[in-house]
PDB file of C-alpha atoms in Angstrom:
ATOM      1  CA  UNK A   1      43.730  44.279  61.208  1.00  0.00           C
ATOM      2  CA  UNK A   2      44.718  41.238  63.186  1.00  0.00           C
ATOM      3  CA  UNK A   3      46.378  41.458  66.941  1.00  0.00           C
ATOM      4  CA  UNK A   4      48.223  38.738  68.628  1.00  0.00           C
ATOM      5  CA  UNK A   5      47.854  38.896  72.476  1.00  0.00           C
ATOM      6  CA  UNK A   6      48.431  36.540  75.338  1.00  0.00           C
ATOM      7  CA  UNK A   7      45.801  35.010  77.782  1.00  0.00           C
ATOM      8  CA  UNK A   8      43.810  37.500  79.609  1.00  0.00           C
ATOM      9  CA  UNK A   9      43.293  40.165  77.404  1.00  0.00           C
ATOM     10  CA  UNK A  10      40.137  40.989  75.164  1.00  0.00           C
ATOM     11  CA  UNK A  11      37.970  41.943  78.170  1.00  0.00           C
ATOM     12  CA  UNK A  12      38.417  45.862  76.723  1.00  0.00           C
ATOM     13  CA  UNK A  13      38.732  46.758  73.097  1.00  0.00           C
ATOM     14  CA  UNK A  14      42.347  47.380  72.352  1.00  0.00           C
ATOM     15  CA  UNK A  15      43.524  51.375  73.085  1.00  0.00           C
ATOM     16  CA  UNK A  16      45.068  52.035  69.439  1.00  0.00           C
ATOM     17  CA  UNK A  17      45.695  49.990  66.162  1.00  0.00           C
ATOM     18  CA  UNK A  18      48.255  48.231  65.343  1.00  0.00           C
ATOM     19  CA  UNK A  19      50.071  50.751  62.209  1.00  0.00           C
ATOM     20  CA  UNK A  20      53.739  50.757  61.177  1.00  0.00           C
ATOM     21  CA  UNK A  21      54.812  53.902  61.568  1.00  0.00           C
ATOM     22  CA  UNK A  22      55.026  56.674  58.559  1.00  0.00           C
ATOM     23  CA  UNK A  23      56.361  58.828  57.542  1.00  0.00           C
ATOM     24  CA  UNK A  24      55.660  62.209  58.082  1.00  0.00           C
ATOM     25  CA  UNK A  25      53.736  64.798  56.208  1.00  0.00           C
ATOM     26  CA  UNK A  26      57.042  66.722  55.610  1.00  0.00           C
ATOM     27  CA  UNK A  27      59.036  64.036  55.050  1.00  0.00           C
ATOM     28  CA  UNK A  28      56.213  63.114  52.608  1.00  0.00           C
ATOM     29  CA  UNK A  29      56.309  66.505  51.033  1.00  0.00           C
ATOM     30  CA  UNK A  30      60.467  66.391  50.441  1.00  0.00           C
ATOM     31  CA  UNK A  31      60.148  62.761  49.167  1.00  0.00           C
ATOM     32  CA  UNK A  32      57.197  63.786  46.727  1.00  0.00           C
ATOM     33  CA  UNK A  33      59.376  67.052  45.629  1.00  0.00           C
ATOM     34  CA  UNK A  34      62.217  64.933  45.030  1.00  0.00           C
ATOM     35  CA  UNK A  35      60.430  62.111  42.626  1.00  0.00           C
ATOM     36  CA  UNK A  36      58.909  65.010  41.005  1.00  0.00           C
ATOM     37  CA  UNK A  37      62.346  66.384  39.938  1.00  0.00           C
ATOM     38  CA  UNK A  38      63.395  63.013  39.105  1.00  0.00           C
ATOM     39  CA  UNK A  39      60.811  61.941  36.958  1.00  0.00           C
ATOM     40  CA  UNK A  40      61.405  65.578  34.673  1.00  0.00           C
ATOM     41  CA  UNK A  41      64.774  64.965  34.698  1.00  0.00           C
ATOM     42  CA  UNK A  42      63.940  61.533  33.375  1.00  0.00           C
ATOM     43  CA  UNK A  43      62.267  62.488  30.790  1.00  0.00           C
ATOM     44  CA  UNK A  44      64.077  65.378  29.726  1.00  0.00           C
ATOM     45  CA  UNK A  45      67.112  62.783  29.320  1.00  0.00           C
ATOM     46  CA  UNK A  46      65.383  60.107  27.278  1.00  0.00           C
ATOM     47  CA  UNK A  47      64.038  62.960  25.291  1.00  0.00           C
ATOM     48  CA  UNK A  48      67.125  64.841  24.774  1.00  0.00           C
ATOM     49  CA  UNK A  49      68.512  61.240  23.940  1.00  0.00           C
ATOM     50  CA  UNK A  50      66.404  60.614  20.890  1.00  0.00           C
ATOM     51  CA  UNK A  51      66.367  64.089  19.461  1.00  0.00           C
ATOM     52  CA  UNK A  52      70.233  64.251  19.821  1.00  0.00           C
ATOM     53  CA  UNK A  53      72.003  63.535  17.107  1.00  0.00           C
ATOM     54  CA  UNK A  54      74.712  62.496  18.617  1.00  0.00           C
ATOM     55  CA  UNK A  55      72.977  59.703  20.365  1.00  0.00           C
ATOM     56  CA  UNK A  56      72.827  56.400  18.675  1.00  0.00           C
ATOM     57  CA  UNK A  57      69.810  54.167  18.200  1.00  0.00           C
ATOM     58  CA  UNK A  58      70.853  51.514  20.916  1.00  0.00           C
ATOM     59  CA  UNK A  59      71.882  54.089  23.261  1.00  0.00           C
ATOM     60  CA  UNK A  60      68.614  55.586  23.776  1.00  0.00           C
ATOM     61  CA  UNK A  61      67.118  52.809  23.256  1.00  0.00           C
ATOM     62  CA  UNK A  62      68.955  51.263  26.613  1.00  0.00           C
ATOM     63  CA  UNK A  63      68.214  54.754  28.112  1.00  0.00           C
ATOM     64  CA  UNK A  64      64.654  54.724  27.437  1.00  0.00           C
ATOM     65  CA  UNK A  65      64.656  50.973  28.918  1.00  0.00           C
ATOM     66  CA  UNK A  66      65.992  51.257  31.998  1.00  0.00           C
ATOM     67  CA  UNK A  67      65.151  54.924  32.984  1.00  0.00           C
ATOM     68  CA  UNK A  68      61.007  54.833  31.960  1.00  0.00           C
ATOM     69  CA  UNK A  69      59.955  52.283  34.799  1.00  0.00           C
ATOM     70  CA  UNK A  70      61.651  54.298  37.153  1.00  0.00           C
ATOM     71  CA  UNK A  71      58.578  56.730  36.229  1.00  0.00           C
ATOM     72  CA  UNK A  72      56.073  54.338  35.611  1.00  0.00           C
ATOM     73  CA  UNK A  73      56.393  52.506  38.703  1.00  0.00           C
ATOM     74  CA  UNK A  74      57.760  54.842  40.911  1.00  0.00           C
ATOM     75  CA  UNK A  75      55.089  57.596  40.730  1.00  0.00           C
ATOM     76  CA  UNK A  76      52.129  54.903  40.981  1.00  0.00           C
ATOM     77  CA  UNK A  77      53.576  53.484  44.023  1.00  0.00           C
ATOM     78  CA  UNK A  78      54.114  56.573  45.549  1.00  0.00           C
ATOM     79  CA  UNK A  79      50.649  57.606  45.408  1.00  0.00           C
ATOM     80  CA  UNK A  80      49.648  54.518  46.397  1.00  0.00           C
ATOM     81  CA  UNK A  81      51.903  54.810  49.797  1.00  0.00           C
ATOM     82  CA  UNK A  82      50.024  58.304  50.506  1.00  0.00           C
ATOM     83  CA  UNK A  83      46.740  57.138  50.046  1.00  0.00           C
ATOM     84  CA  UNK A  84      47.291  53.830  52.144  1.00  0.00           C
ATOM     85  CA  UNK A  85      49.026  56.392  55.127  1.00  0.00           C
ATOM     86  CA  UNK A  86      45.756  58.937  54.592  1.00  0.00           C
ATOM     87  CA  UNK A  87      43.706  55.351  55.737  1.00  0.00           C
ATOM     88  CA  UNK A  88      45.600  54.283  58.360  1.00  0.00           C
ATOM     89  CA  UNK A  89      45.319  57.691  59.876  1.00  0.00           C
ATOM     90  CA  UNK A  90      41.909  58.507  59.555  1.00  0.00           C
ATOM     91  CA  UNK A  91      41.489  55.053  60.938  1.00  0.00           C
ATOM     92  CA  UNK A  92      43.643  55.409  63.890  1.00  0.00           C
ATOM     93  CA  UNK A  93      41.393  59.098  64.261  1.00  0.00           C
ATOM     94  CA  UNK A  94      37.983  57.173  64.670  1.00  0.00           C
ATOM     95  CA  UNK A  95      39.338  54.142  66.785  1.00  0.00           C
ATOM     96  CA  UNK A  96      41.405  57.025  69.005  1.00  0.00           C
ATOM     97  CA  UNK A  97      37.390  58.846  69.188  1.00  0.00           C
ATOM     98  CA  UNK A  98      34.886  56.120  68.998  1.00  0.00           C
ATOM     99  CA  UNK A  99      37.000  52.698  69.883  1.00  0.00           C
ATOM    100  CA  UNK A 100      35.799  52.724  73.861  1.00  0.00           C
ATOM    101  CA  UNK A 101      32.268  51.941  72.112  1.00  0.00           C
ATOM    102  CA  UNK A 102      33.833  49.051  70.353  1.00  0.00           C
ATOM    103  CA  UNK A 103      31.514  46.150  70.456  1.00  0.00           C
ATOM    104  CA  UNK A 104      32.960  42.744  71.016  1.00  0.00           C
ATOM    105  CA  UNK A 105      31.878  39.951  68.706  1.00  0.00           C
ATOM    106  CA  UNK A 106      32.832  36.353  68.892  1.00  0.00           C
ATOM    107  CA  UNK A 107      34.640  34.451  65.666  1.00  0.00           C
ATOM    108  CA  UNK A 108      36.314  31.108  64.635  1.00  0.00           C
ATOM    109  CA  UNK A 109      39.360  31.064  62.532  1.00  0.00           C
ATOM    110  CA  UNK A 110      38.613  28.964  59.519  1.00  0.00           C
ATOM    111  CA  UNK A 111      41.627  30.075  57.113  1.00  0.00           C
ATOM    112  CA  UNK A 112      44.872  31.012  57.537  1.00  0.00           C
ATOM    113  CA  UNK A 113      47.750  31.913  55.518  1.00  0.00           C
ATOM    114  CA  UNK A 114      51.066  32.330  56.618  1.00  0.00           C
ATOM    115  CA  UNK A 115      54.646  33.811  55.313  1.00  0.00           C
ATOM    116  CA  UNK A 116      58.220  33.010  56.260  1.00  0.00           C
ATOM    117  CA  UNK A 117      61.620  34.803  56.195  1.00  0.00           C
ATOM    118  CA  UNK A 118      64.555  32.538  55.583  1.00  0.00           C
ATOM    119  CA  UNK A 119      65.174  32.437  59.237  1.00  0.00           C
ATOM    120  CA  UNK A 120      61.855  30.795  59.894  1.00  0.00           C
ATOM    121  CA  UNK A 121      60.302  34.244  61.128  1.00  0.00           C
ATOM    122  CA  UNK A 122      56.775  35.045  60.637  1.00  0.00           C
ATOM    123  CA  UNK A 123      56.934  37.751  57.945  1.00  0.00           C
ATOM    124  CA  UNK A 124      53.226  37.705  57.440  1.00  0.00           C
ATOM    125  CA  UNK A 125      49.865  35.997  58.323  1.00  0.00           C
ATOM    126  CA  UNK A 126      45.989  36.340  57.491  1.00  0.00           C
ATOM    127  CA  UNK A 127      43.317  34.608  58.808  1.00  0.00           C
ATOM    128  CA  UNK A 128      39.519  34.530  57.501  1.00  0.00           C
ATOM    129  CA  UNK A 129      37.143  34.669  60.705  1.00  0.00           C
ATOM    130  CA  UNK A 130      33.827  33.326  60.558  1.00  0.00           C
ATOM    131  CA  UNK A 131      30.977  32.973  62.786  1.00  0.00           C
ATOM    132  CA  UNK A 132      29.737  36.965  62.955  1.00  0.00           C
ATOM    133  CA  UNK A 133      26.600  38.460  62.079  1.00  0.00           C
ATOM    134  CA  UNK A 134      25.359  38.520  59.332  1.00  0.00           C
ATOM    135  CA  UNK A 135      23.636  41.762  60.528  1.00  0.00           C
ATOM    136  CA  UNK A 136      27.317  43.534  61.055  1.00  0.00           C
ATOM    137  CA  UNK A 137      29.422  41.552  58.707  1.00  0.00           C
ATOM    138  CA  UNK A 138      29.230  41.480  55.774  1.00  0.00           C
ATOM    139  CA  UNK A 139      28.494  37.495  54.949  1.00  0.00           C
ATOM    140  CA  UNK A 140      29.317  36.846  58.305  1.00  0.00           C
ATOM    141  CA  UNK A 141      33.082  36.831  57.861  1.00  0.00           C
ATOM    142  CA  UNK A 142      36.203  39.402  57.954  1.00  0.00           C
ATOM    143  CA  UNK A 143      39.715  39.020  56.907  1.00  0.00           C
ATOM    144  CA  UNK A 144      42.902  40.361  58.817  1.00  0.00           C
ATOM    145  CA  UNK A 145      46.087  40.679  58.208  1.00  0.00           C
ATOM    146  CA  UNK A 146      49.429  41.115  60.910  1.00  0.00           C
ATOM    147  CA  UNK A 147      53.229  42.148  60.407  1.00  0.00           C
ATOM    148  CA  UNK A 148      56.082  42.240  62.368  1.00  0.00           C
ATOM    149  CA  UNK A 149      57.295  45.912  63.731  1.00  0.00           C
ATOM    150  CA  UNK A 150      61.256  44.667  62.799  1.00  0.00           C
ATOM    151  CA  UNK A 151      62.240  48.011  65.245  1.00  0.00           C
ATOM    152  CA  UNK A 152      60.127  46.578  68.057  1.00  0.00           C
ATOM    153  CA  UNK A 153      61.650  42.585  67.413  1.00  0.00           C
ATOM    154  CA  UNK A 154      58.229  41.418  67.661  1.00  0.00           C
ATOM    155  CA  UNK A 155      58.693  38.443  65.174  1.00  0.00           C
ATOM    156  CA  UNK A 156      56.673  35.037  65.165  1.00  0.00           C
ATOM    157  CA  UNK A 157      57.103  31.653  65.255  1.00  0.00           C
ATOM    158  CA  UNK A 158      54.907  29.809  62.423  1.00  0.00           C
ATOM    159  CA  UNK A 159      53.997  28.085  65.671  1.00  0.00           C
ATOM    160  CA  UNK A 160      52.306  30.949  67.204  1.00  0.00           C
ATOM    161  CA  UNK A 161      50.161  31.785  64.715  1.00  0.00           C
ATOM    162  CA  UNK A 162      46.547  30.553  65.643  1.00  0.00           C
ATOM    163  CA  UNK A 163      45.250  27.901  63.024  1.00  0.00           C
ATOM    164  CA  UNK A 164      41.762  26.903  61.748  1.00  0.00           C
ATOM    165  CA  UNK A 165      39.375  26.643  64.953  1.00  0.00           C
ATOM    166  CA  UNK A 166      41.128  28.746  67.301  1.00  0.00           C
ATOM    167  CA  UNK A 167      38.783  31.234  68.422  1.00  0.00           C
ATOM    168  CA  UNK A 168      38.878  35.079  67.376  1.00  0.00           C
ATOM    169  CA  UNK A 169      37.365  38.086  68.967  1.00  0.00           C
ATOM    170  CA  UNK A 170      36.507  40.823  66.746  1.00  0.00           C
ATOM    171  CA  UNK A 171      35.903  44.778  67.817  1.00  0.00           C
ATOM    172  CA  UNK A 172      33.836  47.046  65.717  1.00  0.00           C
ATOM    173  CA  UNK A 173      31.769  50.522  66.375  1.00  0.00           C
ATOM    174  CA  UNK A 174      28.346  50.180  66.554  1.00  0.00           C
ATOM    175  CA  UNK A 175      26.656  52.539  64.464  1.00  0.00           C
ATOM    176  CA  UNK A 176      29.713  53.938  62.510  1.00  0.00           C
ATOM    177  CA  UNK A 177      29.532  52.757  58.812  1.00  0.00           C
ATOM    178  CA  UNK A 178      33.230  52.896  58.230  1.00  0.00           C
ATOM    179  CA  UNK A 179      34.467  51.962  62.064  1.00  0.00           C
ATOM    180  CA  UNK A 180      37.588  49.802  61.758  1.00  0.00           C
ATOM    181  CA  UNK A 181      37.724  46.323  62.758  1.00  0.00           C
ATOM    182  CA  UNK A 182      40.160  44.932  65.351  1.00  0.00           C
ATOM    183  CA  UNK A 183      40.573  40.829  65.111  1.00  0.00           C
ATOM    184  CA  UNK A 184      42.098  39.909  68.266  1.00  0.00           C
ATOM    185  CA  UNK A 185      43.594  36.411  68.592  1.00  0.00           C
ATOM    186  CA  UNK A 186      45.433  34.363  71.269  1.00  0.00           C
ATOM    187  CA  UNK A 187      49.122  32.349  70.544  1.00  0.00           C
ATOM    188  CA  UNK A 188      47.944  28.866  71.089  1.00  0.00           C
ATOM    189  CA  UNK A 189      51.977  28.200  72.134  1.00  0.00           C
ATOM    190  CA  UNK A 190      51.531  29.991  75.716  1.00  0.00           C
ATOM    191  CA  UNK A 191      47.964  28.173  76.346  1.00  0.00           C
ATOM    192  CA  UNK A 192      46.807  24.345  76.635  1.00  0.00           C
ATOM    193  CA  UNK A 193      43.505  22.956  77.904  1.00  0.00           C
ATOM    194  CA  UNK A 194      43.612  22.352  81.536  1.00  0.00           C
ATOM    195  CA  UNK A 195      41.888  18.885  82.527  1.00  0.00           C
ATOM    196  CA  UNK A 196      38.451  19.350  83.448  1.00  0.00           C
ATOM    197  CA  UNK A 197      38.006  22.175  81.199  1.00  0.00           C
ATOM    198  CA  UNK A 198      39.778  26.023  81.624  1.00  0.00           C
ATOM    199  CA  UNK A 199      43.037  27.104  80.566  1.00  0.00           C
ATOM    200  CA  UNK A 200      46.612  26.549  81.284  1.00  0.00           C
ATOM    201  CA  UNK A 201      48.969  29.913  81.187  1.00  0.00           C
ATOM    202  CA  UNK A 202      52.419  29.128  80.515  1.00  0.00           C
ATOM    203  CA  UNK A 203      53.540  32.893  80.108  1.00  0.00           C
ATOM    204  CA  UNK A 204      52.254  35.408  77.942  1.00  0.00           C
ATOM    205  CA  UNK A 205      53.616  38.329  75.395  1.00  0.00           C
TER     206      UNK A 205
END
């Protein structure tokens, strides 16, 4: 999980990770309730379509075509958005009771990959962060990923998106196998080498 943070900050491991908000578990349970009823509906039509008699061919055919992936894909991805909101909560349980243990390790950006909305908006980045060790990371390296809260208007500039070299400070328990790991990185557009060395703040998020 990648943060973006102004100058100054990284002296303490970050309070909470950065999650979209989800639903919850009764909103869940009504959403799950309602695909359920869908999906035997669905296939009680498409069924009831080719046993009928007075359905033709093409008609279930175009039945069967457009109604089935509703199923298919629909369940799958359901499933797929409870288990990914089971992570991110059990997650946000051992950063909420282990993160002021956090260790602080320090990385290099050496990849980055960014996304766009049409309005030039930073819809998504990742960055690959070498440098770590070995000992704690597995090949020395970990990837992150960060998006936009669109409720909290905190979009990016491709600008402020930290390219290859800019430096990356990564949080992790010690001691906890499956602690989650914060990368924590700096928008090069509010800082500029100072002469002699140092930094410049221009303003900060």
């Amino acid at each position: 999980m990648a943060h973006l943070d102004g100058p100054g900050s990284g002296r303490e491991a970050p309070e909470s990770l950065r999650y979209r908000r989800r639903m919850n578990a009764r909103t869940r349970t009504v959403l799950h309730l309602l695909a359920a009823t869908g999906s035997i509906g669905i296939a009680g039509l498409v069924a009831w379509a080719w046993l009928s008699p007075q359905i033709r061919l093409d008609t279930a055919l175009t039945l069967t075509v457009f109604l089935v992936p509703w199923v298919v894909i629909g369940g799958p991805y359901l499933m797929h958005l409870a288990a990914s909101a089971r992570s991110e909560r059990h997650a946000q349980e051992l950063w909420r009771d282990h993160g002021r243990r956090a260790r602080r390790f320090a990385g290099t950006v050496t990849d980055r990959d960014v996304r766009t909305t049409d309005e030039g908006q930073v819809s998504l980045f990742r960055v690959r962060v070498t440098g770590l060790p070995a000992a704690v990371f597995p090949g020395g390296e970990v990837a992150a990923a960060w998006r936009p809260f669109p409720r909290a208007g905190d979009y990016l500039l491709q600008s402020q998106v930290p390219g290859a070299g800019a430096p990356a400070r990564v949080w992790r328990v010690p001691g906890l196998p499956d602690s989650p790991v914060v990368v924590e990185l700096t928008d090069p557009t509010v800082v500029t080498p100072a002469p002699g060395g140092g930094e410049v703040v221009h303003g900060g998020d």
